[in-house]
């Protein structure tokens, strides 16, 4: 059973940068896909960026050119560097990994999630009831 633990979230002003880290308890050699998802309030969880074995790296259109996913095989860590952040990037970010099971689909692992909030003076706040 794998464990994924995120770190590095927090509050940042629009236009700022923030880095996330994910410690993974299993060997990267056993992983098929690993990456980052996020879920904003009232929205579905969405893929942000991911590595897939044999298929390279994928980024959501909304973060291309601003976010960079990377990994350190020796340290069993995955990273997400986020630049030029805007309020729409505010969400809980989740670290994700999966393993292919021979003839039986895949096994998924998720981190507990970490909050990233992009807010500063002038940020529009919408309150609904």
JSON list of C-alpha atoms in Angstrom, two decimals:
[
{"chain": "A", "resi": 1, "resn": "UNK", "atom": "CA", "xyz": [0.00, 0.00, 0.00]},
{"chain": "A", "resi": 2, "resn": "UNK", "atom": "CA", "xyz": [1.50, 3.32, -1.08]},
{"chain": "A", "resi": 3, "resn": "UNK", "atom": "CA", "xyz": [1.36, 6.55, 0.87]},
{"chain": "A", "resi": 4, "resn": "UNK", "atom": "CA", "xyz": [1.53, 9.97, -0.73]},
{"chain": "A", "resi": 5, "resn": "UNK", "atom": "CA", "xyz": [2.13, 13.06, 1.39]},
{"chain": "A", "resi": 6, "resn": "UNK", "atom": "CA", "xyz": [1.92, 16.58, 0.00]},
{"chain": "A", "resi": 7, "resn": "UNK", "atom": "CA", "xyz": [3.68, 19.63, 1.38]},
{"chain": "A", "resi": 8, "resn": "UNK", "atom": "CA", "xyz": [4.31, 23.23, 0.43]},
{"chain": "A", "resi": 9, "resn": "UNK", "atom": "CA", "xyz": [0.87, 24.76, -0.01]},
{"chain": "A", "resi": 10, "resn": "UNK", "atom": "CA", "xyz": [-0.27, 28.06, 1.41]},
{"chain": "A", "resi": 11, "resn": "UNK", "atom": "CA", "xyz": [-1.36, 31.57, 0.59]},
{"chain": "A", "resi": 12, "resn": "UNK", "atom": "CA", "xyz": [0.19, 33.54, -2.25]},
{"chain": "A", "resi": 13, "resn": "UNK", "atom": "CA", "xyz": [-0.65, 36.78, -4.01]},
{"chain": "A", "resi": 14, "resn": "UNK", "atom": "CA", "xyz": [-1.74, 36.87, -7.65]},
{"chain": "A", "resi": 15, "resn": "UNK", "atom": "CA", "xyz": [1.27, 36.69, -9.94]},
{"chain": "A", "resi": 16, "resn": "UNK", "atom": "CA", "xyz": [3.31, 34.89, -7.32]},
{"chain": "A", "resi": 17, "resn": "UNK", "atom": "CA", "xyz": [4.88, 31.44, -7.23]},
{"chain": "A", "resi": 18, "resn": "UNK", "atom": "CA", "xyz": [4.52, 28.41, -5.03]},
{"chain": "A", "resi": 19, "resn": "UNK", "atom": "CA", "xyz": [6.03, 24.94, -5.05]},
{"chain": "A", "resi": 20, "resn": "UNK", "atom": "CA", "xyz": [4.38, 21.68, -3.99]},
{"chain": "A", "resi": 21, "resn": "UNK", "atom": "CA", "xyz": [6.17, 18.49, -3.08]},
{"chain": "A", "resi": 22, "resn": "UNK", "atom": "CA", "xyz": [4.85, 14.94, -2.81]},
{"chain": "A", "resi": 23, "resn": "UNK", "atom": "CA", "xyz": [6.68, 12.20, -0.94]},
{"chain": "A", "resi": 24, "resn": "UNK", "atom": "CA", "xyz": [5.85, 8.76, -2.36]},
{"chain": "A", "resi": 25, "resn": "UNK", "atom": "CA", "xyz": [6.41, 5.62, -0.33]},
{"chain": "A", "resi": 26, "resn": "UNK", "atom": "CA", "xyz": [6.74, 3.19, -3.26]},
{"chain": "A", "resi": 27, "resn": "UNK", "atom": "CA", "xyz": [9.34, 2.90, -6.00]},
{"chain": "A", "resi": 28, "resn": "UNK", "atom": "CA", "xyz": [8.69, 5.04, -9.05]},
{"chain": "A", "resi": 29, "resn": "UNK", "atom": "CA", "xyz": [9.59, 1.99, -11.15]},
{"chain": "A", "resi": 30, "resn": "UNK", "atom": "CA", "xyz": [6.29, 0.38, -10.09]},
{"chain": "A", "resi": 31, "resn": "UNK", "atom": "CA", "xyz": [4.17, 3.43, -11.00]},
{"chain": "A", "resi": 32, "resn": "UNK", "atom": "CA", "xyz": [2.35, 3.85, -14.31]},
{"chain": "A", "resi": 33, "resn": "UNK", "atom": "CA", "xyz": [0.98, 7.39, -13.92]},
{"chain": "A", "resi": 34, "resn": "UNK", "atom": "CA", "xyz": [1.79, 10.00, -11.30]},
{"chain": "A", "resi": 35, "resn": "UNK", "atom": "CA", "xyz": [0.78, 13.59, -11.12]},
{"chain": "A", "resi": 36, "resn": "UNK", "atom": "CA", "xyz": [-1.22, 16.37, -9.55]},
{"chain": "A", "resi": 37, "resn": "UNK", "atom": "CA", "xyz": [-4.95, 17.00, -9.46]},
{"chain": "A", "resi": 38, "resn": "UNK", "atom": "CA", "xyz": [-6.86, 19.88, -7.92]},
{"chain": "A", "resi": 39, "resn": "UNK", "atom": "CA", "xyz": [-10.38, 20.56, -6.74]},
{"chain": "A", "resi": 40, "resn": "UNK", "atom": "CA", "xyz": [-11.79, 24.03, -6.33]},
{"chain": "A", "resi": 41, "resn": "UNK", "atom": "CA", "xyz": [-14.90, 24.68, -4.19]},
{"chain": "A", "resi": 42, "resn": "UNK", "atom": "CA", "xyz": [-18.03, 23.59, -6.02]},
{"chain": "A", "resi": 43, "resn": "UNK", "atom": "CA", "xyz": [-16.07, 22.08, -8.90]},
{"chain": "A", "resi": 44, "resn": "UNK", "atom": "CA", "xyz": [-15.01, 18.62, -9.94]},
{"chain": "A", "resi": 45, "resn": "UNK", "atom": "CA", "xyz": [-11.50, 17.37, -9.36]},
{"chain": "A", "resi": 46, "resn": "UNK", "atom": "CA", "xyz": [-9.38, 18.01, -12.43]},
{"chain": "A", "resi": 47, "resn": "UNK", "atom": "CA", "xyz": [-6.01, 16.90, -13.71]},
{"chain": "A", "resi": 48, "resn": "UNK", "atom": "CA", "xyz": [-3.31, 19.56, -13.48]},
{"chain": "A", "resi": 49, "resn": "UNK", "atom": "CA", "xyz": [-0.21, 17.74, -14.70]},
{"chain": "A", "resi": 50, "resn": "UNK", "atom": "CA", "xyz": [0.98, 14.15, -14.89]},
{"chain": "A", "resi": 51, "resn": "UNK", "atom": "CA", "xyz": [3.68, 11.76, -16.05]},
{"chain": "A", "resi": 52, "resn": "UNK", "atom": "CA", "xyz": [2.57, 8.54, -17.70]},
{"chain": "A", "resi": 53, "resn": "UNK", "atom": "CA", "xyz": [5.08, 5.77, -18.41]},
{"chain": "A", "resi": 54, "resn": "UNK", "atom": "CA", "xyz": [5.64, 5.57, -22.13]},
{"chain": "A", "resi": 55, "resn": "UNK", "atom": "CA", "xyz": [3.42, 8.56, -22.85]},
{"chain": "A", "resi": 56, "resn": "UNK", "atom": "CA", "xyz": [5.34, 11.51, -21.47]},
{"chain": "A", "resi": 57, "resn": "UNK", "atom": "CA", "xyz": [4.04, 14.54, -19.62]},
{"chain": "A", "resi": 58, "resn": "UNK", "atom": "CA", "xyz": [0.59, 16.10, -19.83]},
{"chain": "A", "resi": 59, "resn": "UNK", "atom": "CA", "xyz": [-0.57, 19.51, -18.63]},
{"chain": "A", "resi": 60, "resn": "UNK", "atom": "CA", "xyz": [-4.04, 20.98, -18.39]},
{"chain": "A", "resi": 61, "resn": "UNK", "atom": "CA", "xyz": [-4.46, 23.82, -20.87]},
{"chain": "A", "resi": 62, "resn": "UNK", "atom": "CA", "xyz": [-5.13, 26.25, -18.04]},
{"chain": "A", "resi": 63, "resn": "UNK", "atom": "CA", "xyz": [-1.66, 25.75, -16.53]},
{"chain": "A", "resi": 64, "resn": "UNK", "atom": "CA", "xyz": [0.54, 25.26, -19.61]},
{"chain": "A", "resi": 65, "resn": "UNK", "atom": "CA", "xyz": [3.48, 27.62, -19.56]},
{"chain": "A", "resi": 66, "resn": "UNK", "atom": "CA", "xyz": [2.95, 28.44, -15.88]},
{"chain": "A", "resi": 67, "resn": "UNK", "atom": "CA", "xyz": [3.24, 25.13, -14.02]},
{"chain": "A", "resi": 68, "resn": "UNK", "atom": "CA", "xyz": [6.04, 22.58, -14.22]},
{"chain": "A", "resi": 69, "resn": "UNK", "atom": "CA", "xyz": [5.87, 19.00, -12.96]},
{"chain": "A", "resi": 70, "resn": "UNK", "atom": "CA", "xyz": [9.09, 17.20, -12.09]},
{"chain": "A", "resi": 71, "resn": "UNK", "atom": "CA", "xyz": [10.28, 14.23, -10.09]},
{"chain": "A", "resi": 72, "resn": "UNK", "atom": "CA", "xyz": [13.35, 12.98, -8.32]},
{"chain": "A", "resi": 73, "resn": "UNK", "atom": "CA", "xyz": [13.59, 9.21, -8.62]},
{"chain": "A", "resi": 74, "resn": "UNK", "atom": "CA", "xyz": [16.38, 8.96, -6.05]},
{"chain": "A", "resi": 75, "resn": "UNK", "atom": "CA", "xyz": [14.34, 10.82, -3.43]},
{"chain": "A", "resi": 76, "resn": "UNK", "atom": "CA", "xyz": [10.97, 9.32, -4.36]},
{"chain": "A", "resi": 77, "resn": "UNK", "atom": "CA", "xyz": [9.53, 12.81, -4.62]},
{"chain": "A", "resi": 78, "resn": "UNK", "atom": "CA", "xyz": [7.40, 14.59, -7.15]},
{"chain": "A", "resi": 79, "resn": "UNK", "atom": "CA", "xyz": [7.10, 18.35, -7.46]},
{"chain": "A", "resi": 80, "resn": "UNK", "atom": "CA", "xyz": [4.83, 20.97, -8.93]},
{"chain": "A", "resi": 81, "resn": "UNK", "atom": "CA", "xyz": [6.27, 24.42, -9.48]},
{"chain": "A", "resi": 82, "resn": "UNK", "atom": "CA", "xyz": [3.49, 26.96, -9.96]},
{"chain": "A", "resi": 83, "resn": "UNK", "atom": "CA", "xyz": [4.28, 30.39, -11.40]},
{"chain": "A", "resi": 84, "resn": "UNK", "atom": "CA", "xyz": [2.12, 33.35, -12.36]},
{"chain": "A", "resi": 85, "resn": "UNK", "atom": "CA", "xyz": [-0.62, 32.14, -10.06]},
{"chain": "A", "resi": 86, "resn": "UNK", "atom": "CA", "xyz": [-4.07, 33.63, -10.32]},
{"chain": "A", "resi": 87, "resn": "UNK", "atom": "CA", "xyz": [-7.18, 33.33, -8.14]},
{"chain": "A", "resi": 88, "resn": "UNK", "atom": "CA", "xyz": [-8.57, 30.62, -10.44]},
{"chain": "A", "resi": 89, "resn": "UNK", "atom": "CA", "xyz": [-5.71, 28.37, -9.29]},
{"chain": "A", "resi": 90, "resn": "UNK", "atom": "CA", "xyz": [-7.12, 28.36, -5.76]},
{"chain": "A", "resi": 91, "resn": "UNK", "atom": "CA", "xyz": [-7.94, 24.77, -4.89]},
{"chain": "A", "resi": 92, "resn": "UNK", "atom": "CA", "xyz": [-6.99, 21.74, -2.85]},
{"chain": "A", "resi": 93, "resn": "UNK", "atom": "CA", "xyz": [-4.15, 20.05, -4.71]},
{"chain": "A", "resi": 94, "resn": "UNK", "atom": "CA", "xyz": [-3.78, 16.28, -4.60]},
{"chain": "A", "resi": 95, "resn": "UNK", "atom": "CA", "xyz": [-0.82, 14.08, -5.36]},
{"chain": "A", "resi": 96, "resn": "UNK", "atom": "CA", "xyz": [-1.77, 10.98, -7.35]},
{"chain": "A", "resi": 97, "resn": "UNK", "atom": "CA", "xyz": [-0.14, 7.75, -8.46]},
{"chain": "A", "resi": 98, "resn": "UNK", "atom": "CA", "xyz": [-1.36, 4.48, -9.90]},
{"chain": "A", "resi": 99, "resn": "UNK", "atom": "CA", "xyz": [-0.07, 1.01, -10.59]},
{"chain": "A", "resi": 100, "resn": "UNK", "atom": "CA", "xyz": [-1.28, -1.29, -13.34]},
{"chain": "A", "resi": 101, "resn": "UNK", "atom": "CA", "xyz": [-2.51, -4.65, -12.03]},
{"chain": "A", "resi": 102, "resn": "UNK", "atom": "CA", "xyz": [-2.01, -7.53, -14.47]},
{"chain": "A", "resi": 103, "resn": "UNK", "atom": "CA", "xyz": [-5.45, -8.34, -15.85]},
{"chain": "A", "resi": 104, "resn": "UNK", "atom": "CA", "xyz": [-7.21, -6.47, -13.05]},
{"chain": "A", "resi": 105, "resn": "UNK", "atom": "CA", "xyz": [-7.20, -2.77, -13.92]},
{"chain": "A", "resi": 106, "resn": "UNK", "atom": "CA", "xyz": [-5.26, -0.32, -11.83]},
{"chain": "A", "resi": 107, "resn": "UNK", "atom": "CA", "xyz": [-4.73, 0.59, -8.20]},
{"chain": "A", "resi": 108, "resn": "UNK", "atom": "CA", "xyz": [-4.91, 4.28, -7.37]},
{"chain": "A", "resi": 109, "resn": "UNK", "atom": "CA", "xyz": [-3.26, 6.20, -4.56]},
{"chain": "A", "resi": 110, "resn": "UNK", "atom": "CA", "xyz": [-4.09, 9.71, -3.42]},
{"chain": "A", "resi": 111, "resn": "UNK", "atom": "CA", "xyz": [-2.51, 12.14, -1.01]},
{"chain": "A", "resi": 112, "resn": "UNK", "atom": "CA", "xyz": [-4.58, 13.86, 1.63]},
{"chain": "A", "resi": 113, "resn": "UNK", "atom": "CA", "xyz": [-4.63, 17.12, -0.29]},
{"chain": "A", "resi": 114, "resn": "UNK", "atom": "CA", "xyz": [-3.10, 20.50, 0.41]},
{"chain": "A", "resi": 115, "resn": "UNK", "atom": "CA", "xyz": [-4.67, 23.93, 0.16]},
{"chain": "A", "resi": 116, "resn": "UNK", "atom": "CA", "xyz": [-3.36, 26.53, -2.27]},
{"chain": "A", "resi": 117, "resn": "UNK", "atom": "CA", "xyz": [-5.00, 29.94, -2.01]},
{"chain": "A", "resi": 118, "resn": "UNK", "atom": "CA", "xyz": [-4.25, 32.78, -4.40]},
{"chain": "A", "resi": 119, "resn": "UNK", "atom": "CA", "xyz": [-5.57, 35.98, -2.93]},
{"chain": "A", "resi": 120, "resn": "UNK", "atom": "CA", "xyz": [-4.56, 39.54, -2.61]},
{"chain": "A", "resi": 121, "resn": "UNK", "atom": "CA", "xyz": [-5.88, 43.05, -2.57]},
{"chain": "A", "resi": 122, "resn": "UNK", "atom": "CA", "xyz": [-8.38, 43.51, -5.34]},
{"chain": "A", "resi": 123, "resn": "UNK", "atom": "CA", "xyz": [-9.21, 39.83, -5.73]},
{"chain": "A", "resi": 124, "resn": "UNK", "atom": "CA", "xyz": [-12.90, 39.41, -6.50]},
{"chain": "A", "resi": 125, "resn": "UNK", "atom": "CA", "xyz": [-14.80, 37.41, -3.93]},
{"chain": "A", "resi": 126, "resn": "UNK", "atom": "CA", "xyz": [-18.17, 35.88, -4.78]},
{"chain": "A", "resi": 127, "resn": "UNK", "atom": "CA", "xyz": [-20.54, 34.94, -2.01]},
{"chain": "A", "resi": 128, "resn": "UNK", "atom": "CA", "xyz": [-23.60, 32.91, -2.85]},
{"chain": "A", "resi": 129, "resn": "UNK", "atom": "CA", "xyz": [-26.35, 31.48, -0.72]}
]
